[in-house]
Tab-separated table of C-alpha atoms in Angstrom:
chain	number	residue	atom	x	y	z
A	26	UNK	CA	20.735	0.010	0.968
A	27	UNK	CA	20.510	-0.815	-2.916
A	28	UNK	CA	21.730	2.036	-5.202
A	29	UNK	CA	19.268	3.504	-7.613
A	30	UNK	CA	21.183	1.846	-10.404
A	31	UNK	CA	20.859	-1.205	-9.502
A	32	UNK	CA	17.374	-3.086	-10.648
A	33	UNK	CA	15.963	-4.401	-7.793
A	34	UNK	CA	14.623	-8.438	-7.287
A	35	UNK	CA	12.152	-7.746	-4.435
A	36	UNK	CA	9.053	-4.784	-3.929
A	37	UNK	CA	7.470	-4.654	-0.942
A	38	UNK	CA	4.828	-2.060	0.905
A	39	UNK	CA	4.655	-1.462	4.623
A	40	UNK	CA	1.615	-0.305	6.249
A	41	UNK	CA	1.288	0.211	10.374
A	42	UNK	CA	-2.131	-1.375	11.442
A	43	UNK	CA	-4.031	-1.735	14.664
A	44	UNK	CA	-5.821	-4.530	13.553
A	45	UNK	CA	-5.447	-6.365	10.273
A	46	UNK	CA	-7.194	-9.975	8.932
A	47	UNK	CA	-6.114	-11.777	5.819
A	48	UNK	CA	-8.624	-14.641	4.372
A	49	UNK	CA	-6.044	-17.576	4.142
A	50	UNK	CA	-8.767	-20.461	2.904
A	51	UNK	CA	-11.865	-19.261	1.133
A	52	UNK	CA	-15.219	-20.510	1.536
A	53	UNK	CA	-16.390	-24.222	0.317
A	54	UNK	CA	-19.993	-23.868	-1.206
A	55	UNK	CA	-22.115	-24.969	1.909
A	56	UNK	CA	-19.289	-26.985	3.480
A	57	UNK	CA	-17.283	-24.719	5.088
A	58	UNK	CA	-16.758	-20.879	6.220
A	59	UNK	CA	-13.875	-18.617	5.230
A	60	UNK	CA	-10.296	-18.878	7.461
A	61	UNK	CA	-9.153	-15.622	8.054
A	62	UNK	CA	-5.808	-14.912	10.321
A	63	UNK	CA	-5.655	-12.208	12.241
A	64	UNK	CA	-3.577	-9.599	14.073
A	65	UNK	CA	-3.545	-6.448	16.310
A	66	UNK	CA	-0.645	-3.824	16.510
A	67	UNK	CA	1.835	-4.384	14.122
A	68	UNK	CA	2.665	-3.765	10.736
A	69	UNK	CA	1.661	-5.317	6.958
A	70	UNK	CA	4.544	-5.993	4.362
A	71	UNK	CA	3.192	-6.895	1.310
A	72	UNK	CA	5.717	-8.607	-0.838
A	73	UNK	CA	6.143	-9.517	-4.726
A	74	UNK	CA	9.843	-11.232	-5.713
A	75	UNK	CA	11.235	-10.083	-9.444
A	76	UNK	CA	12.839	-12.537	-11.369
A	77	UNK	CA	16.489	-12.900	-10.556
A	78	UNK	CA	15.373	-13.222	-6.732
A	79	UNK	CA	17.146	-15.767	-4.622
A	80	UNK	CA	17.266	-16.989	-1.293
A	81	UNK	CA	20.427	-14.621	-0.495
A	82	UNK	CA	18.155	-11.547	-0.913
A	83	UNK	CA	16.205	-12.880	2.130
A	84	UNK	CA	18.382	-11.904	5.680
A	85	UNK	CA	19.218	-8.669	4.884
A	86	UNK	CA	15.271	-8.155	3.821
A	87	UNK	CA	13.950	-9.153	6.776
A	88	UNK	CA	16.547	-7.787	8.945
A	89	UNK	CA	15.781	-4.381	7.296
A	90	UNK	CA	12.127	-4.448	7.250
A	91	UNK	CA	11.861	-5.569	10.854
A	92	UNK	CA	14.155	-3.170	12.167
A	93	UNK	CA	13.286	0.115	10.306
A	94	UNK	CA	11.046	2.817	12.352
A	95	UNK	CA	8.266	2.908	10.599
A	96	UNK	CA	5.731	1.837	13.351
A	97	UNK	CA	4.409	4.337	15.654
A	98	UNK	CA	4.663	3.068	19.819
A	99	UNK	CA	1.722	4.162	22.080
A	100	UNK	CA	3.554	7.166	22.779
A	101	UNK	CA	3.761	8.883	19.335
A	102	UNK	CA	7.148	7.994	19.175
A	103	UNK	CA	8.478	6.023	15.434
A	104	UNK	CA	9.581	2.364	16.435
A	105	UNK	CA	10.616	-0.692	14.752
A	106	UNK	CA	8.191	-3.578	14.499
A	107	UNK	CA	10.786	-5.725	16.261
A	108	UNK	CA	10.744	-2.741	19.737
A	109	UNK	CA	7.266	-2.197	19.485
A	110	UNK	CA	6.919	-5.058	19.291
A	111	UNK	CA	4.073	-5.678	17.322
A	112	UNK	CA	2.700	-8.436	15.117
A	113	UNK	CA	3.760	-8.784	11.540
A	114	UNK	CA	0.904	-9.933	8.578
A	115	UNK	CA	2.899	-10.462	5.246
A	116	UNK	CA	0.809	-10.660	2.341
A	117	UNK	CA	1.572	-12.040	-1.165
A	118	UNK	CA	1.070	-9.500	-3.678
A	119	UNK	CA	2.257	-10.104	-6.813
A	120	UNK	CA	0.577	-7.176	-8.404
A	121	UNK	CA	3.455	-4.815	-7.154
A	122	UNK	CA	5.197	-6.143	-9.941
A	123	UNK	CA	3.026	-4.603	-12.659
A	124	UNK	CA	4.360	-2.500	-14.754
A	125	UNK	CA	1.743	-0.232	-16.996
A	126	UNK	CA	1.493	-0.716	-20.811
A	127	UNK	CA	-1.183	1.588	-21.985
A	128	UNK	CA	-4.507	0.610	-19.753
A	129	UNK	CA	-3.105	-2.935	-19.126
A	130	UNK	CA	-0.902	-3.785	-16.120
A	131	UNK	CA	2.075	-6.466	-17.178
A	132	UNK	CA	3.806	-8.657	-14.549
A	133	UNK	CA	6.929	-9.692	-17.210
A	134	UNK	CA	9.180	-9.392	-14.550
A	135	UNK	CA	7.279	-11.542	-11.610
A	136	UNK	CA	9.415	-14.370	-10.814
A	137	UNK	CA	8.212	-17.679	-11.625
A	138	UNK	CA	5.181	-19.204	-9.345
A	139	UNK	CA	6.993	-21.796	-7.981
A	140	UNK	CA	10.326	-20.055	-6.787
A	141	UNK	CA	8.078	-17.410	-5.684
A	142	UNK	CA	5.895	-19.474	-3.328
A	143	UNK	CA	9.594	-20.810	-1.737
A	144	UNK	CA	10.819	-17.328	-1.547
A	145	UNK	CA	7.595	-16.551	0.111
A	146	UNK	CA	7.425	-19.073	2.798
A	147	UNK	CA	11.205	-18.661	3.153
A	148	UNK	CA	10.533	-15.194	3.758
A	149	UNK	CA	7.398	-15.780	6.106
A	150	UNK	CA	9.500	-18.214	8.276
A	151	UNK	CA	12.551	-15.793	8.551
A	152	UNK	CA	9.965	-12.824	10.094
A	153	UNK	CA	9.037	-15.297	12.512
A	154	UNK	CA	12.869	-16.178	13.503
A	155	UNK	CA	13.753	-12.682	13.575
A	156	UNK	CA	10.353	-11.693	15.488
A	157	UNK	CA	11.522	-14.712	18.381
A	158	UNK	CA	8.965	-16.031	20.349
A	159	UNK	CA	7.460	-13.030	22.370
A	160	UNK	CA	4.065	-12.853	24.198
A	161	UNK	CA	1.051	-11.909	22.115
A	162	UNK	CA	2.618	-11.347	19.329
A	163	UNK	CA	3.761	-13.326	15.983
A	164	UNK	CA	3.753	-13.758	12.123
A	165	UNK	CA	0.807	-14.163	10.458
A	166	UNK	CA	0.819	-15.072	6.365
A	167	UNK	CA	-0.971	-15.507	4.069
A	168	UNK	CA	-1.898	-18.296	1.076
A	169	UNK	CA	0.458	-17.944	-1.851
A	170	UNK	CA	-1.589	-17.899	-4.887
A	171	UNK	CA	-5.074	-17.465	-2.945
A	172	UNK	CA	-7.133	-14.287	-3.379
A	173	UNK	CA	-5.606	-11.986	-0.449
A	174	UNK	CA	-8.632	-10.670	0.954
A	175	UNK	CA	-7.701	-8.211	3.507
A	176	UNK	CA	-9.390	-5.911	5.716
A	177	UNK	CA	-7.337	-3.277	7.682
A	178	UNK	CA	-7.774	-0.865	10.723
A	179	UNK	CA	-5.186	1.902	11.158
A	180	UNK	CA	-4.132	5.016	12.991
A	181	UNK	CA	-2.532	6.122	10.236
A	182	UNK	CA	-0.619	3.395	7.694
A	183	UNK	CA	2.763	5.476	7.276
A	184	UNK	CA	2.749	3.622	3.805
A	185	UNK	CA	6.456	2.697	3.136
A	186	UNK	CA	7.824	1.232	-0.114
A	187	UNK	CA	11.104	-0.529	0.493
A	188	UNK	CA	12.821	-2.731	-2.552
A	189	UNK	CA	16.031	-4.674	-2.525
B	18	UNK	CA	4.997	5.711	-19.079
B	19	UNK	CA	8.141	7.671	-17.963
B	20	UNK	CA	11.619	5.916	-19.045
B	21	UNK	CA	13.413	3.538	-15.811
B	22	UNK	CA	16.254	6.434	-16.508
B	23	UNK	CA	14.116	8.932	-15.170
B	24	UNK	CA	13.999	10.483	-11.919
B	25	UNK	CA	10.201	10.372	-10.566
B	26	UNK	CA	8.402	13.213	-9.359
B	27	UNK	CA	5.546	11.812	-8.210
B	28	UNK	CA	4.609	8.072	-6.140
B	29	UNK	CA	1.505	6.339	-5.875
B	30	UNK	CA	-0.208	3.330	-4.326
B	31	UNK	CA	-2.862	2.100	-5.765
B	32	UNK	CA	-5.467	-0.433	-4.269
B	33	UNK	CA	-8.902	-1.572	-4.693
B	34	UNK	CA	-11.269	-1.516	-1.787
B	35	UNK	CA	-14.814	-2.330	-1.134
B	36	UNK	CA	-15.010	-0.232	1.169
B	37	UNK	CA	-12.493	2.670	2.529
B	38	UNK	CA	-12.709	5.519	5.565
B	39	UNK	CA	-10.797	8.057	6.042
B	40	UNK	CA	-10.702	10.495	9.108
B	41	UNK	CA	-10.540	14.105	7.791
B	42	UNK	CA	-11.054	16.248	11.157
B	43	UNK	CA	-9.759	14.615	14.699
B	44	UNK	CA	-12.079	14.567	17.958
B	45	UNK	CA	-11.450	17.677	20.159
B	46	UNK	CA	-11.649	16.749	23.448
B	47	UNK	CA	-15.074	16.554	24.790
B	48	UNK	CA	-16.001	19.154	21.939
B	49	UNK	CA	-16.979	17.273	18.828
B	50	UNK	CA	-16.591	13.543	17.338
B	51	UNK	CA	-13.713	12.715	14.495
B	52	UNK	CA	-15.639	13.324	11.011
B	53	UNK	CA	-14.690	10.509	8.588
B	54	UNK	CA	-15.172	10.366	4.783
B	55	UNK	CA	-15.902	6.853	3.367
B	56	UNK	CA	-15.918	5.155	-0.348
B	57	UNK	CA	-17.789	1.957	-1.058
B	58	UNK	CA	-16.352	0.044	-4.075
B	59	UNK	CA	-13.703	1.379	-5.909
B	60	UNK	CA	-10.093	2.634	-5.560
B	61	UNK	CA	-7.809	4.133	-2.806
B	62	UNK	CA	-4.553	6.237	-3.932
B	63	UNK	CA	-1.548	6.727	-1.751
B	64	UNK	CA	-0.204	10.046	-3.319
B	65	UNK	CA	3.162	11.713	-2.422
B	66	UNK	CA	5.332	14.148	-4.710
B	67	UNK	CA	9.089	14.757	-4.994
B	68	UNK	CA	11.011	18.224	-5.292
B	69	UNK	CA	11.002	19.682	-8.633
B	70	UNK	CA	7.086	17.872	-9.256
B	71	UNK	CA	5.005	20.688	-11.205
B	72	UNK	CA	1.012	20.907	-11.775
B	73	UNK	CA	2.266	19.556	-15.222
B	74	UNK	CA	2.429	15.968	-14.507
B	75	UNK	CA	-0.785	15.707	-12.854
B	76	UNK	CA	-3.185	15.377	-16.025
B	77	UNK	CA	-0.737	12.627	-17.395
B	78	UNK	CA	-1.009	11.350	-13.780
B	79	UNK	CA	-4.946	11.781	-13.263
B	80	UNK	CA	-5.448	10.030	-16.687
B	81	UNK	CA	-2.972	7.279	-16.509
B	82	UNK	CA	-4.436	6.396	-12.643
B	83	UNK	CA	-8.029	6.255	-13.276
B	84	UNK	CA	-7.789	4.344	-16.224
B	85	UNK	CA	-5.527	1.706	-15.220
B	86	UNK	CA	-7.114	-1.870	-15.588
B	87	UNK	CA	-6.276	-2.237	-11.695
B	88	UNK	CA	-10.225	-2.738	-10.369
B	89	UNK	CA	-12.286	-5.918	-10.783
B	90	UNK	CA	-15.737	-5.998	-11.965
B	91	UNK	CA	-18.321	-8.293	-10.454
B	92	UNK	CA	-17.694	-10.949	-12.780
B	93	UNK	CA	-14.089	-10.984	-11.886
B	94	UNK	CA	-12.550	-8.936	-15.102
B	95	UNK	CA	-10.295	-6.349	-14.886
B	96	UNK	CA	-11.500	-2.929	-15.295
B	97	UNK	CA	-10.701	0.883	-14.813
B	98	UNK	CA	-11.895	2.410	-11.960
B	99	UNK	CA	-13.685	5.024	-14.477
B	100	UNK	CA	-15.121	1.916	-16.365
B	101	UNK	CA	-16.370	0.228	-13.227
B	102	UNK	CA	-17.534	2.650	-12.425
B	103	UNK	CA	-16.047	3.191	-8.805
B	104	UNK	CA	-15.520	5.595	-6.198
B	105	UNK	CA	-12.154	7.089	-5.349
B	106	UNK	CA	-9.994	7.597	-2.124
B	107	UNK	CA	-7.365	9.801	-2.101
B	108	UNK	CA	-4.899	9.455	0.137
B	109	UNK	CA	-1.517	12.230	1.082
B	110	UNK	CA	1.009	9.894	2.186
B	111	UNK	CA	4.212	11.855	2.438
B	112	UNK	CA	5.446	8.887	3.792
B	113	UNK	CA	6.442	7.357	0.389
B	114	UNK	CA	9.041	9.204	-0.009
B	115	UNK	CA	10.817	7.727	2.327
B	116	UNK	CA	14.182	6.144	1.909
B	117	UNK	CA	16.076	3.896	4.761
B	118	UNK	CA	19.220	5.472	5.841
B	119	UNK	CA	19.745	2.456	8.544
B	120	UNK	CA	16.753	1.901	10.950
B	121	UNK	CA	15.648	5.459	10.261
B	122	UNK	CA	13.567	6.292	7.088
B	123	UNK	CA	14.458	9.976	5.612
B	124	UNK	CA	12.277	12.152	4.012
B	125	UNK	CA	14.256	14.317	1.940
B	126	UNK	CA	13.160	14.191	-1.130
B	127	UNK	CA	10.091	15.232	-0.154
B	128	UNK	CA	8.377	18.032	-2.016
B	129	UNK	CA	7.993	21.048	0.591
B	130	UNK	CA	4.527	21.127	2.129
B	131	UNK	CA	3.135	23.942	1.176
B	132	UNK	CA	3.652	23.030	-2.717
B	133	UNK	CA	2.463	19.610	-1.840
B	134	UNK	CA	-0.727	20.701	-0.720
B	135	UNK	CA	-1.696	22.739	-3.964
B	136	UNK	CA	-0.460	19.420	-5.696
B	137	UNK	CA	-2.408	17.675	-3.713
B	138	UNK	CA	-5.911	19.638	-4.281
B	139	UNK	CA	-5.545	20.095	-7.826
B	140	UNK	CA	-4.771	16.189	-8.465
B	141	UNK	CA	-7.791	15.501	-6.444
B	142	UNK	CA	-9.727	18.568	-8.388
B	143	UNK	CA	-8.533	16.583	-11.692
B	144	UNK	CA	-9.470	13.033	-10.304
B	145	UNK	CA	-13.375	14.815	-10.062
B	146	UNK	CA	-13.387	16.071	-13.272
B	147	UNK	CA	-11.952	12.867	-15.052
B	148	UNK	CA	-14.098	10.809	-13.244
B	149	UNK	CA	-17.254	13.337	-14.135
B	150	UNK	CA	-20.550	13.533	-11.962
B	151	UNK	CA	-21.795	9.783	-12.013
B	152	UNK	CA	-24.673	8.253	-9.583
B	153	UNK	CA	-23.256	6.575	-6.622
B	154	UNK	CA	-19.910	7.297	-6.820
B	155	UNK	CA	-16.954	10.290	-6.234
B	156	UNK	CA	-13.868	11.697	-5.573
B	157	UNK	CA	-13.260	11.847	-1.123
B	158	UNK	CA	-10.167	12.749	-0.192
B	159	UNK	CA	-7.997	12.827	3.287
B	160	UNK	CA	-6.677	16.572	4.833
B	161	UNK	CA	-3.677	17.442	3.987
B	162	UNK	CA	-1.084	16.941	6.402
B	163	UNK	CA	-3.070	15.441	8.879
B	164	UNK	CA	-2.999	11.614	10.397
B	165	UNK	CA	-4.693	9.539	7.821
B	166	UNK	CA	-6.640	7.391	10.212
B	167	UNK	CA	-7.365	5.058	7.290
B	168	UNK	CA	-9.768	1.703	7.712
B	169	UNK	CA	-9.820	-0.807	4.456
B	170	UNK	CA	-12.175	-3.224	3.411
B	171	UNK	CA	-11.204	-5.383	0.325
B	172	UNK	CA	-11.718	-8.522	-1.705
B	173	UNK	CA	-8.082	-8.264	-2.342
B	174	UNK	CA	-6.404	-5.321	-2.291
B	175	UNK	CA	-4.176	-5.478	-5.754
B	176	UNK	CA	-1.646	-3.177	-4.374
B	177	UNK	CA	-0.120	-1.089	-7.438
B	178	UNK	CA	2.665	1.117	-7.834
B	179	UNK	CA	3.001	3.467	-10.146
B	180	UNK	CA	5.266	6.485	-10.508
B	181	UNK	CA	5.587	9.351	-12.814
């Protein structure tokens, strides 16, 4: 894992959920409803790159994240995502890059919008390589950019903060 | 704020919520229904405290949380969840303390659970009094040491970290 010393290019937060939805396409005035994805057991990573980020952050990331215990099985006992398994939402959140000056919040050190949506979607499709194809579970993701409205059901969240 | 050079004591998540639940008493069996406490608009915090944190840092703590530009009015600016004015959700989550040693996270850094829970009651006793007896909104908080059966409602979350 990363030493203390050294300043870290990506933040993310883990929460366990039994049920999570993410609005991925908000609603057109009259035309259309929201688009919201969806999934059961799993677990939420929400992610924000730093600047300095680059694609050869991204394996060891996702091999981390998917394989730590920090998911609880049926049986009380901690689990990976990946032996669950369970489903995996990963949610833009650029916010966890906000570092306080005074009352304000300051995201200086986000990485640029552009590099961060392909880090994102990088990211997003490396879950779902990792995650394989497996029965009634997958990757869900949201829209880079977009408001992330999110609703979440847990039995506990066993919020984890992992950076790299 | 405290210095990069520091060592934290304390961790938080921060996120806005239109509505949060909380479960602060389980079912026992047959005998009585899970009792929940619930927030409408406003703010959950993820709180968990290292060794050597002291009843010292929490006014700096209290103060520097609530006032935080981290909520979003109805007109879509960003405001303090004491200027919103919104309800607050306290969450122990030891759980942030965690740190990956392999697949398995450890835990100890941890302050021991006994101080942790006096931490714990006088930050949320500090989060009342800062955000002062208003109409509509207060200070809920989850049991210490308990499962936080937590359910989330949000128009995006704006997941914050902070630590002191």
């Amino acid at each position: 894992m990363s030493g203390a010393t050294q300043v870290p290019v990506a933040r993310t937060v883990l929460q366990q959920c039994v049920r999570a939805s993410l609005m991925v396409k908000p609603a057109e005035e009259k035309s259309s409803e929201a688009e919201f994805v969806q999934i059961d057991r799993g677990m939420v990573i929400y992610v924000c790159f730093f600047k300095g980020a680059t694609e050869e952050i991204l394996p060891k990331m996702v091999s981390s994240l998917l394989n730590l215990r920090v998911c609880e099985t049926s049986s009380g006992q901690m689990s990976s995502v990946l032996d669950l398994p369970g489903s995996l939402l990963v949610v833009p959140q650029a916010t966890l890059g906000g570092r306080a000056k005074g009352k304000a919040m300051q995201y200086h050190n986000n990485i640029p919008k552009e590099q961060g949506l392909r880090l994102y979607q990088a990211f997003v499709a490396l879950c779902q390589k990792e995650l394989g194809p497996k029965e009634n579970v997958g990757v869900k993701s949201g829209t880079y950019g977009n408001r992330q409205v999110l609703n979440l059901e847990t039995n506990g969240p066993y919020t984890h903060l992992m950076e790299f």
